[in-house]
PDB file of C-alpha atoms in Angstrom:
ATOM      1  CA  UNK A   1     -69.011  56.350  54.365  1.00  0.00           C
ATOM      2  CA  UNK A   2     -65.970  55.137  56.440  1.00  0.00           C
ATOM      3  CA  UNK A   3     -67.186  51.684  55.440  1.00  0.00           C
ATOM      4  CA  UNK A   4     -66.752  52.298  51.513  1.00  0.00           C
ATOM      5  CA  UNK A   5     -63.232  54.030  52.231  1.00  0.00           C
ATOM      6  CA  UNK A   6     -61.637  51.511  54.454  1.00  0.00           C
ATOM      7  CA  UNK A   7     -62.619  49.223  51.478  1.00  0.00           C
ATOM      8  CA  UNK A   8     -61.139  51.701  49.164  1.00  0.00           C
ATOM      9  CA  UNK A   9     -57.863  51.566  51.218  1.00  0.00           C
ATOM     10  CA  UNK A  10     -57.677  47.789  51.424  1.00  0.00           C
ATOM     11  CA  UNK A  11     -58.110  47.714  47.680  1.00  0.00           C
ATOM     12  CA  UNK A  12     -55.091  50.040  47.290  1.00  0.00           C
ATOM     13  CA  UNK A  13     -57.605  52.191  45.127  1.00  0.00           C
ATOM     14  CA  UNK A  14     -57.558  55.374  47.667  1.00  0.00           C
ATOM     15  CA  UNK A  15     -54.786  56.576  50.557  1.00  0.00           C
ATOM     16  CA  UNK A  16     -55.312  58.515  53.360  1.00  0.00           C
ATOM     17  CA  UNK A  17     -52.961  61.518  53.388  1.00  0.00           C
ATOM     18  CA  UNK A  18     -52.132  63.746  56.261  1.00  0.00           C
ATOM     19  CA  UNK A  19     -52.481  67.555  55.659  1.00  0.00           C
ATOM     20  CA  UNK A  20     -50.996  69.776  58.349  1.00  0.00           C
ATOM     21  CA  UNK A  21     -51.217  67.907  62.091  1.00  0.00           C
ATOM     22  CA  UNK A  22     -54.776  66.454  61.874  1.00  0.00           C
ATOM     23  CA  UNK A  23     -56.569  66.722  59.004  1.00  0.00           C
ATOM     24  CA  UNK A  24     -56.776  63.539  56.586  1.00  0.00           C
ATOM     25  CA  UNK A  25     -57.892  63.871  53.006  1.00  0.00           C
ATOM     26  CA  UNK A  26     -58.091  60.889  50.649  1.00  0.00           C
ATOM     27  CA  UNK A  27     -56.831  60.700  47.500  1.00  0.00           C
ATOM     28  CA  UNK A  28     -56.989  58.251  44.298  1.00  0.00           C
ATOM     29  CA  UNK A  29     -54.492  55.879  43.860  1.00  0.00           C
ATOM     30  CA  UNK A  30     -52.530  54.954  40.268  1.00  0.00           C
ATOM     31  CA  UNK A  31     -54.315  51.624  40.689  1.00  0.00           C
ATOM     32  CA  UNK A  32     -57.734  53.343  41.583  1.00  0.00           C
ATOM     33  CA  UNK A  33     -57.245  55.216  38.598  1.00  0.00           C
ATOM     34  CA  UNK A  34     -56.453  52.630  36.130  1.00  0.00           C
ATOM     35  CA  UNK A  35     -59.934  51.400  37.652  1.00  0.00           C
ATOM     36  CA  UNK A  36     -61.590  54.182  36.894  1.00  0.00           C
ATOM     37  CA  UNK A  37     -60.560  53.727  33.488  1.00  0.00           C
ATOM     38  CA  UNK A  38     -61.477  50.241  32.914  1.00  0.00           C
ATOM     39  CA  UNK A  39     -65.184  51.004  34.535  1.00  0.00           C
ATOM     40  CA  UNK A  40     -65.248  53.624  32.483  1.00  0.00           C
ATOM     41  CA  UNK A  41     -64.277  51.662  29.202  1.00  0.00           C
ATOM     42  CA  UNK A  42     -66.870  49.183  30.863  1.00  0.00           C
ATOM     43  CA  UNK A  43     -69.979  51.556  30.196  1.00  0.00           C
ATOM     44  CA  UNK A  44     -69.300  52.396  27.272  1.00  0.00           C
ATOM     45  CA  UNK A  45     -69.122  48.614  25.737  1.00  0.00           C
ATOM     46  CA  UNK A  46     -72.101  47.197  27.854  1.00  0.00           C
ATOM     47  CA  UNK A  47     -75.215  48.794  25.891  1.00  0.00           C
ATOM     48  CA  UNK A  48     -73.760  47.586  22.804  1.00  0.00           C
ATOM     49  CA  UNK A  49     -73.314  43.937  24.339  1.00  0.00           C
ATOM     50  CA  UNK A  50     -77.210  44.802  25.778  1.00  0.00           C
ATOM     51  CA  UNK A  51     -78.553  45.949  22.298  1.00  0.00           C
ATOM     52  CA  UNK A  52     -76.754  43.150  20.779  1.00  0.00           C
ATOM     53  CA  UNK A  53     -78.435  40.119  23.286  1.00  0.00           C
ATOM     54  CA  UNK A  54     -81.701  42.304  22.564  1.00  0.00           C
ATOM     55  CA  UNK A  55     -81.227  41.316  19.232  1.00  0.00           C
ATOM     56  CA  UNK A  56     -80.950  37.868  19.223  1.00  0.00           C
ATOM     57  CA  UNK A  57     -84.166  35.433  19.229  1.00  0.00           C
ATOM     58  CA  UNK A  58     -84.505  33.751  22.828  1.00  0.00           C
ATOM     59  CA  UNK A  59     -83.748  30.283  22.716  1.00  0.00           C
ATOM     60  CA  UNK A  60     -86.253  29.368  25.535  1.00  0.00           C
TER      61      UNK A  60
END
């Protein structure tokens, strides 16, 4: 897990924050959000781009 969020934090898409003296949460970033968004955009395109390919006769 602390592999996936230090690559998180590099990526500027999650921040550590400090709550009280020692406890760290992480949070999402504007940039992991915007993201976010894009994957989510993302999902919803790729089975039409899927069912359209399936569509098409194979060339080979």
């Amino acid at each position: 897990l602390k592999e996936y969020l230090d690559f998180l934090i590099k990526q500027d898409l999650v921040e550590e924050r400090l709550v009280g003296k020692r406890r760290v949460v992480y949070a999402v970033t504007q940039r992991g959000i915007t993201v976010l968004k894009y994957f989510r955009e993302l999902k919803q395109v790729l089975p039409i781009v899927e069912e359209a390919r399936q569509q098409v006769p194979a060339l080979f």
